[in-house]
PDB file of C-alpha atoms in Angstrom:
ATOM      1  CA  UNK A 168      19.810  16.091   6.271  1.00 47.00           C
ATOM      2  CA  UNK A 169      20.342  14.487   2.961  1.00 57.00           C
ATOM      3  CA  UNK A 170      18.865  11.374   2.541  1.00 72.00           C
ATOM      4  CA  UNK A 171      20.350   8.142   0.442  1.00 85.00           C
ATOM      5  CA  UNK A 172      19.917   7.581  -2.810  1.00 87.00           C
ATOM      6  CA  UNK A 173      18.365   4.351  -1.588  1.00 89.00           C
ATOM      7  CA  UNK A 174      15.776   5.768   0.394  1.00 93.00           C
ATOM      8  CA  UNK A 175      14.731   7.601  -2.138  1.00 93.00           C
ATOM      9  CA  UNK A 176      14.168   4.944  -4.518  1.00 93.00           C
ATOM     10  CA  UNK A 177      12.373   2.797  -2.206  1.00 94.00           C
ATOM     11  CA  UNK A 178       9.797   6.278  -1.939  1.00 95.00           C
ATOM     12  CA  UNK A 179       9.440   6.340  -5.647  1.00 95.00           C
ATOM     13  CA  UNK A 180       8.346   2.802  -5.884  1.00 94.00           C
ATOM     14  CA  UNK A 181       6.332   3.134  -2.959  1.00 95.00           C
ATOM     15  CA  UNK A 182       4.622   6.324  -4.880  1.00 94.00           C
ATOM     16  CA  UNK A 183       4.109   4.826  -8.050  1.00 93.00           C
ATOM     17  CA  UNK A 184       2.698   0.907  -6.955  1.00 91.00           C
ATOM     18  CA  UNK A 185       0.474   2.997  -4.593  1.00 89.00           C
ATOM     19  CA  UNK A 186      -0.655   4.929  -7.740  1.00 88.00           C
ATOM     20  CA  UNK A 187      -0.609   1.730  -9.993  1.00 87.00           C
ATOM     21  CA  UNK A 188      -2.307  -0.447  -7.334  1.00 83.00           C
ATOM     22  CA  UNK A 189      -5.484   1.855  -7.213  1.00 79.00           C
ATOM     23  CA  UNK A 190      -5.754   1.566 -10.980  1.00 80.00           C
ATOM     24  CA  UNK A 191      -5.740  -1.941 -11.458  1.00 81.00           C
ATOM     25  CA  UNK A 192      -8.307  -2.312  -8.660  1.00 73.00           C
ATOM     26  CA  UNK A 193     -10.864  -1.408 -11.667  1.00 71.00           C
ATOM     27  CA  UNK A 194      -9.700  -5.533 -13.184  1.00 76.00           C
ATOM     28  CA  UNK A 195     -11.655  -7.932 -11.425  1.00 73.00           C
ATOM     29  CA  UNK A 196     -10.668 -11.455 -11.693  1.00 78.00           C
ATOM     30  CA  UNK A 197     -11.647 -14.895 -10.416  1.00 76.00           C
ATOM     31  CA  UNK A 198      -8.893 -16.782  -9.057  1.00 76.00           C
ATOM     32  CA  UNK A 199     -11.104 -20.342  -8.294  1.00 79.00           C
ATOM     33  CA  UNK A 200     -13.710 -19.656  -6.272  1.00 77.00           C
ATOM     34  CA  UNK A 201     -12.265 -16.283  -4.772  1.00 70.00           C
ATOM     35  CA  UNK A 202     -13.212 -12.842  -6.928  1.00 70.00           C
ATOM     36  CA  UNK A 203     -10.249 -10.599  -6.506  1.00 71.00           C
ATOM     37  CA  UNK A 204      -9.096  -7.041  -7.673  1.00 72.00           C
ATOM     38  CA  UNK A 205      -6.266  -6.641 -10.054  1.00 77.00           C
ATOM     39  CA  UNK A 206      -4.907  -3.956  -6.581  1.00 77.00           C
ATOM     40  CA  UNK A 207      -4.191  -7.066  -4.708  1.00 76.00           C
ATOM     41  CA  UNK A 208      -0.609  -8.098  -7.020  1.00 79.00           C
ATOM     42  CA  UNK A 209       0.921  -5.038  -6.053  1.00 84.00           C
ATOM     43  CA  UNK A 210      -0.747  -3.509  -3.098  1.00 76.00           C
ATOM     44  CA  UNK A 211       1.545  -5.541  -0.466  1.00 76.00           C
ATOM     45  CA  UNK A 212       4.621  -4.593  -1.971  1.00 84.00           C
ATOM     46  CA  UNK A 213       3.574  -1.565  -0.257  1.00 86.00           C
ATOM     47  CA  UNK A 214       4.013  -3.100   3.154  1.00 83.00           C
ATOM     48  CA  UNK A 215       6.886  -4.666   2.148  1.00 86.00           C
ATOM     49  CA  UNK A 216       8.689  -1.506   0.891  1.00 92.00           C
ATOM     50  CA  UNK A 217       6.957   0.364   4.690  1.00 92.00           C
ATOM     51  CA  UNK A 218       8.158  -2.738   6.028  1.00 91.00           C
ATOM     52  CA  UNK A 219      12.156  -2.034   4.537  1.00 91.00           C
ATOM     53  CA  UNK A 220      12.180   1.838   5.261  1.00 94.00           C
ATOM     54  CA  UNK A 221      10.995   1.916   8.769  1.00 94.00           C
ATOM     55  CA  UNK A 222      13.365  -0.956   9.606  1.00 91.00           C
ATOM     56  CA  UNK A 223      15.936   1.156   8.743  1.00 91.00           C
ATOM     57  CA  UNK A 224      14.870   4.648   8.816  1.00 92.00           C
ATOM     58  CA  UNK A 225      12.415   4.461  11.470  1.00 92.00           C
ATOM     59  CA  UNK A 226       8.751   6.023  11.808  1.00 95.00           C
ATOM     60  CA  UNK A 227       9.302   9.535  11.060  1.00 94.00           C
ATOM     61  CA  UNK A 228      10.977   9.054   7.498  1.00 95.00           C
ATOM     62  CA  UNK A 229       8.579   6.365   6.443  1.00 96.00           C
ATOM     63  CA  UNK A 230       5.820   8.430   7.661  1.00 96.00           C
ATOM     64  CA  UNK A 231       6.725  11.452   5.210  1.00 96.00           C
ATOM     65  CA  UNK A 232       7.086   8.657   2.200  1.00 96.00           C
ATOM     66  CA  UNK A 233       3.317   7.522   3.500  1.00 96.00           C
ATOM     67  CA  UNK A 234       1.960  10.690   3.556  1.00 96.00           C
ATOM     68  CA  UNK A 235       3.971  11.950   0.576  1.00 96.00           C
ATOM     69  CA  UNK A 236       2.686   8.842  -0.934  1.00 94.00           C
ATOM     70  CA  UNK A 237      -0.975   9.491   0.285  1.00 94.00           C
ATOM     71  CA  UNK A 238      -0.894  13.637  -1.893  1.00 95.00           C
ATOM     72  CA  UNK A 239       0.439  12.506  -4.818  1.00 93.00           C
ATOM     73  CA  UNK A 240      -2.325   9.566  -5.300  1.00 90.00           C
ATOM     74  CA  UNK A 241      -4.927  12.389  -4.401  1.00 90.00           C
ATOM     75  CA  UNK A 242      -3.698  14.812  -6.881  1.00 92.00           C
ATOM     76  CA  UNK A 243      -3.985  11.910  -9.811  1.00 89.00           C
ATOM     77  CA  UNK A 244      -7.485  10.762  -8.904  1.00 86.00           C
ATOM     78  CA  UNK A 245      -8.508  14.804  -8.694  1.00 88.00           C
ATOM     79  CA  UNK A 246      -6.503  15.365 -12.089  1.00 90.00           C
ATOM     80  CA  UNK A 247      -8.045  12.226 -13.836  1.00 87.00           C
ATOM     81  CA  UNK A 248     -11.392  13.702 -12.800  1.00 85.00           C
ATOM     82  CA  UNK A 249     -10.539  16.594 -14.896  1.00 90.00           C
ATOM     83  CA  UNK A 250      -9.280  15.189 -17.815  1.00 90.00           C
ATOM     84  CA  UNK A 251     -12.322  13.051 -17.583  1.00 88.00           C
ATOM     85  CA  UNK A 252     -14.702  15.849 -18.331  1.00 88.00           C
ATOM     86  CA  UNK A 253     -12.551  17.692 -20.907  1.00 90.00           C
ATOM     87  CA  UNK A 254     -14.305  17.021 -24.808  1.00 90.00           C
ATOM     88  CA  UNK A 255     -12.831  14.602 -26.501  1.00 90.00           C
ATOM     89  CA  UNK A 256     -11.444  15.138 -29.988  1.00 91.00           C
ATOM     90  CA  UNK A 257     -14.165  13.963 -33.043  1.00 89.00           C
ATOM     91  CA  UNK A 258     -11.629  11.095 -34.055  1.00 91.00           C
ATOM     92  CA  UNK A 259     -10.953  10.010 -30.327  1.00 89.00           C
ATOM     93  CA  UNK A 260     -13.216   7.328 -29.034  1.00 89.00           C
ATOM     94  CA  UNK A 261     -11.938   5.838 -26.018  1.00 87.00           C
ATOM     95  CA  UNK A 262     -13.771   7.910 -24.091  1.00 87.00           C
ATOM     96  CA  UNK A 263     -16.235   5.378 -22.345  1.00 85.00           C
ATOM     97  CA  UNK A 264     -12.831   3.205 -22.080  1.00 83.00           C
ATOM     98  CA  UNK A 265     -11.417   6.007 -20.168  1.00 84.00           C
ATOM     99  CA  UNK A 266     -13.983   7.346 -17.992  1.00 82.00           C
ATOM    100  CA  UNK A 267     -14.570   3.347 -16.908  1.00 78.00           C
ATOM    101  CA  UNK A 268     -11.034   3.361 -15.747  1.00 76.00           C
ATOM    102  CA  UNK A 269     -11.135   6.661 -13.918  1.00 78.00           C
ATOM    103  CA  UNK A 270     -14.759   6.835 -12.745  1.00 74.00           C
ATOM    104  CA  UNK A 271     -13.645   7.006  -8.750  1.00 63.00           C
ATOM    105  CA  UNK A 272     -17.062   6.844  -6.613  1.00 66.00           C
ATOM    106  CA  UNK A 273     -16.718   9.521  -4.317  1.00 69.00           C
ATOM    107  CA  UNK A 274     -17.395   6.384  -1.528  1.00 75.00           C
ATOM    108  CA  UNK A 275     -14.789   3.605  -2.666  1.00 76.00           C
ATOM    109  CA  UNK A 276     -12.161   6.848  -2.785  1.00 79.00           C
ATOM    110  CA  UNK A 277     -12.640   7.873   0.321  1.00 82.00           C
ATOM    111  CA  UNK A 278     -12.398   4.327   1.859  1.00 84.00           C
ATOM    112  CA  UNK A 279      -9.394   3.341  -0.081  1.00 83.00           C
ATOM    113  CA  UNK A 280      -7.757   6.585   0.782  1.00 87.00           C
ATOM    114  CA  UNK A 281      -8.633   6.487   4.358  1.00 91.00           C
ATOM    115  CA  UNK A 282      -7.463   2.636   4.764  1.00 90.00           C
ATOM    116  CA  UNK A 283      -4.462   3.687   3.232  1.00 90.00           C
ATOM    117  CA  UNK A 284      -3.422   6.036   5.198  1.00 94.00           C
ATOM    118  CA  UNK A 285      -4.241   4.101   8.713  1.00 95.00           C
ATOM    119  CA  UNK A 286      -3.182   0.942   7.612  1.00 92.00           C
ATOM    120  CA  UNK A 287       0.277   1.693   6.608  1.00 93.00           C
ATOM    121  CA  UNK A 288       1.058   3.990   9.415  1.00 96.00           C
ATOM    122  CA  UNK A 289       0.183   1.699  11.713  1.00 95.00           C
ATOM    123  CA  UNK A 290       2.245  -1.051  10.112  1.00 94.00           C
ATOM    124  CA  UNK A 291       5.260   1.322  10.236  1.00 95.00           C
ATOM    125  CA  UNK A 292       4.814   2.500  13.623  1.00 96.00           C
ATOM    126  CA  UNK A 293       3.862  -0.799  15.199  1.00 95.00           C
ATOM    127  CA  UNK A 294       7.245  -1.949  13.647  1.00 94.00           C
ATOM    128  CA  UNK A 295       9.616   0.855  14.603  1.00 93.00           C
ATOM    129  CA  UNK A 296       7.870   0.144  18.240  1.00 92.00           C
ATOM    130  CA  UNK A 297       8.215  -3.550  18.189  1.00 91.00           C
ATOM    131  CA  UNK A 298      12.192  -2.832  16.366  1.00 89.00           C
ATOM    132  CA  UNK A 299      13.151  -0.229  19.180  1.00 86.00           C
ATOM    133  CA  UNK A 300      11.604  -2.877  22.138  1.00 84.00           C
ATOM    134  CA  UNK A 301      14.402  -5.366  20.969  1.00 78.00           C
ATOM    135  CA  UNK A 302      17.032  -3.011  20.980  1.00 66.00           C
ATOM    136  CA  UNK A 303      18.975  -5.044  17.676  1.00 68.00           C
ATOM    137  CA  UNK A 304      17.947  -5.985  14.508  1.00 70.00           C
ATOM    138  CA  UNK A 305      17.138  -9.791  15.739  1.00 78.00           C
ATOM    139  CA  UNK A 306      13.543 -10.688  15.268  1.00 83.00           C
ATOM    140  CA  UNK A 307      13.031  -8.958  11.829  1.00 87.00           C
ATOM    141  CA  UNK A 308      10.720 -11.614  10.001  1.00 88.00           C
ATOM    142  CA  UNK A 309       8.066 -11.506  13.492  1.00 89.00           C
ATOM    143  CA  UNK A 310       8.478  -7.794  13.573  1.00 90.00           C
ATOM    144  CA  UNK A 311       7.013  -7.583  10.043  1.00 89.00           C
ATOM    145  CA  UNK A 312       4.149 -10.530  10.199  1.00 90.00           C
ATOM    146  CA  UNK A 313       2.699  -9.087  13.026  1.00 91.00           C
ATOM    147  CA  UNK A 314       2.596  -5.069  11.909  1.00 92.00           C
ATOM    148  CA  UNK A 315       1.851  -6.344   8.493  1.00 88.00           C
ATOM    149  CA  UNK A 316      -1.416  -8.101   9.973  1.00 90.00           C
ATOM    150  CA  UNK A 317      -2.258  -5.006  12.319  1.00 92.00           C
ATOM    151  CA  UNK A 318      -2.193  -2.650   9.209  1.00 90.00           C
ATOM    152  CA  UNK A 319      -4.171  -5.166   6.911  1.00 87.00           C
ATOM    153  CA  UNK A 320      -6.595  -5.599   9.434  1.00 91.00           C
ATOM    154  CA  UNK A 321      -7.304  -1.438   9.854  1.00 92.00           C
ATOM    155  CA  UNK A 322      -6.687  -1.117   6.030  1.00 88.00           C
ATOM    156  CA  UNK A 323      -9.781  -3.859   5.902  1.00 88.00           C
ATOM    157  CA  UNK A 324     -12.196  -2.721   8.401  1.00 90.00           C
ATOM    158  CA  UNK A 325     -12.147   0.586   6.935  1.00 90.00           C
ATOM    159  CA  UNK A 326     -12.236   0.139   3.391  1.00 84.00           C
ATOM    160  CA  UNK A 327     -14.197  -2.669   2.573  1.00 83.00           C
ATOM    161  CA  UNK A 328     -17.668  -1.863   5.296  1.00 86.00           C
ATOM    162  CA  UNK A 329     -17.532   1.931   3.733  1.00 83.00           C
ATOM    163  CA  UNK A 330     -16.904   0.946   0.299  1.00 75.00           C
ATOM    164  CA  UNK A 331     -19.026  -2.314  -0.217  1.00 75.00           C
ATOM    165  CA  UNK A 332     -21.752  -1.448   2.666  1.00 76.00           C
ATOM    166  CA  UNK A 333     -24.725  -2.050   0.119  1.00 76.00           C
ATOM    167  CA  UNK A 334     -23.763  -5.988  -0.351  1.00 73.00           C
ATOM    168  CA  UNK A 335     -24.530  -6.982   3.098  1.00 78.00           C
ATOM    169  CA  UNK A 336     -22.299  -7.351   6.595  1.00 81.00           C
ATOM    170  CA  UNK A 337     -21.796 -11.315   6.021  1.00 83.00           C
ATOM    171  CA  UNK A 338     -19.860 -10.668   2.165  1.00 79.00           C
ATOM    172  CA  UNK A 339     -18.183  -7.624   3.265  1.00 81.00           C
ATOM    173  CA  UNK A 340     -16.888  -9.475   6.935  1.00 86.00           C
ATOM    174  CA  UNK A 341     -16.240 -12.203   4.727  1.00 84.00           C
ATOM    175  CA  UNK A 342     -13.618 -10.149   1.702  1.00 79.00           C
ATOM    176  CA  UNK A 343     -12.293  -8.124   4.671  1.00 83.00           C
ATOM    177  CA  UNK A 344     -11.184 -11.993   5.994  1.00 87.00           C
ATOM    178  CA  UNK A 345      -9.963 -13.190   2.692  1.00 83.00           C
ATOM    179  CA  UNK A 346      -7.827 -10.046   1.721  1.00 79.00           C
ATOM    180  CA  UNK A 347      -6.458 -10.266   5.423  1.00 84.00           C
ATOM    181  CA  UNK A 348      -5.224 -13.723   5.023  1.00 84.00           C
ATOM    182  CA  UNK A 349      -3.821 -13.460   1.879  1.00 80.00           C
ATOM    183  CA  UNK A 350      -1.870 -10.216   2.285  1.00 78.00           C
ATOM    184  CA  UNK A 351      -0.746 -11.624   5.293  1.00 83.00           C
ATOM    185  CA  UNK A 352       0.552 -14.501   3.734  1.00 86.00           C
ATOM    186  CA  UNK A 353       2.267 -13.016   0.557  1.00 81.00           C
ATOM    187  CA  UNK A 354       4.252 -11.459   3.498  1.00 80.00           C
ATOM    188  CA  UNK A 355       5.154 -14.695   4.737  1.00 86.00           C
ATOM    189  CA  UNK A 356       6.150 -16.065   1.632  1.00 88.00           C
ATOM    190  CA  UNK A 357       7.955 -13.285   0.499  1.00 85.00           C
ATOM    191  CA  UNK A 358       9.494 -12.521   4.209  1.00 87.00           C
ATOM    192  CA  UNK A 359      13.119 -14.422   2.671  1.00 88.00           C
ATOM    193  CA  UNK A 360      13.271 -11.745   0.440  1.00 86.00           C
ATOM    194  CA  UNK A 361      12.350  -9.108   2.596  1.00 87.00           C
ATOM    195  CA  UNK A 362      14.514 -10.259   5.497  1.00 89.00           C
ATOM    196  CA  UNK A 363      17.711 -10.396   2.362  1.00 88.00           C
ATOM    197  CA  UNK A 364      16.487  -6.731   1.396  1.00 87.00           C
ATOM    198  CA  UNK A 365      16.825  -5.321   4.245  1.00 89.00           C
ATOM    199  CA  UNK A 366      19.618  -6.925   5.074  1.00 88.00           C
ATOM    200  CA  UNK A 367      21.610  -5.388   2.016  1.00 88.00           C
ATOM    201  CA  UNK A 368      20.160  -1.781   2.603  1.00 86.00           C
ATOM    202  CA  UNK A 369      20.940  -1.673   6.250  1.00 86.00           C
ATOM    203  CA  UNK A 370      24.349  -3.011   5.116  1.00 86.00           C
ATOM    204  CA  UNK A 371      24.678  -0.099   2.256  1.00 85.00           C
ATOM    205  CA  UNK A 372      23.269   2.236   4.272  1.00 83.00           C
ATOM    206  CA  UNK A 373      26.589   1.515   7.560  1.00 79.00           C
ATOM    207  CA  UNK A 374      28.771   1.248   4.666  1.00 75.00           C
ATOM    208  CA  UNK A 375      27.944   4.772   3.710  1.00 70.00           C
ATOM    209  CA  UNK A 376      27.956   6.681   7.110  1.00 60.00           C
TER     210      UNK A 376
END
């Protein structure tokens, strides 16, 4: 079957924020009294975009974007990790620059790979379960909130009490509540344009059958 042009550019973004959102996770930055990772700006337009395909193209096509998704961010960290180790030239040096950037603990990667990959198929199939209960396409923005919050919470409980265990159970339970809340509520903010996103895709896509 030959998918839509506009499936597959929803998988590319989806791809490359995934990518994108792991390397700016290495920026840490105060926002008041809250320390956050650079990962957080762009990491929930990754629900969103799960959030658009498996509205429309169900669980089984968003899971192959996931896991597609889930590879190709495997196969950068794995190359970086070789380019990290090759000499550098004589008149090259950003080589502490670099090898800051791509200096993946074996722990955090595993965690943020692991979360990943539960979190967002859960969010997708929790959503084509909750979209195929309804039997319509009423009931959208709930639909989201609510598969959006199961996946955050997995994607949470996994990554942060692996990846941060040495700082104690009362910081980690309390990042894992603060990057729960405000995922979930970027969603909620952003739900109008969601809701008008998938609107015009579902639209597109009837158009084009």
């Amino acid at each position: 079957m030959t998918m839509s042009k506009r499936y597959i550019l929803l998988a590319i973004i989806f791809n490359v924020c995934l990518i994108a959102s792991n390397l700016f996770e290495t920026k840490i930055f105060a926002a008041g009294p809250l320390t956050l990772t650079g990962g957080l700006l762009i990491f929930p337009i990754l629900y969103i975009i799960n959030d658009c395909l498996t509205e429309i193209w169900g669980f089984r096509d968003t899971r192959f974007v996931i896991l597609t998704a889930f590879v190709l961010n495997l196969f950068v960290v794995g190359v970086a990790q070789i380019v990290k180790i090759l000499p550098s030239a004589p008149f090259w040096d950003g080589q502490e620059h670099f090898s800051y950037i791509f200096n993946a603990d074996l722990r955090i990667t595993i965690a943020s790979m692991a979360a990943f990959l539960v979190g967002s198929l859960t969010n997708s199939l929790i959503l084509d379960k909750l979209h195929k209960k309804t039997q319509n396409h009423e009931g959208f923005g709930w639909r989201a909130i609510i598969s959006t919050f199961c996946g955050e919470c997995l994607d949470s409980v996994i990554f942060f009490p692996i990846a941060f265990w040495t700082v104690g159970m009362r910081n980690v339970t309390i990042m894992m509540i603060t990057q729960i809340f405000l995922k979930t509520i970027y969603e909620v903010i952003i739900l109008p344009l969601i809701s008008l996103m998938v609107e015009r895709f579902r639209a597109l896509e009837s158009n084009s059958l």
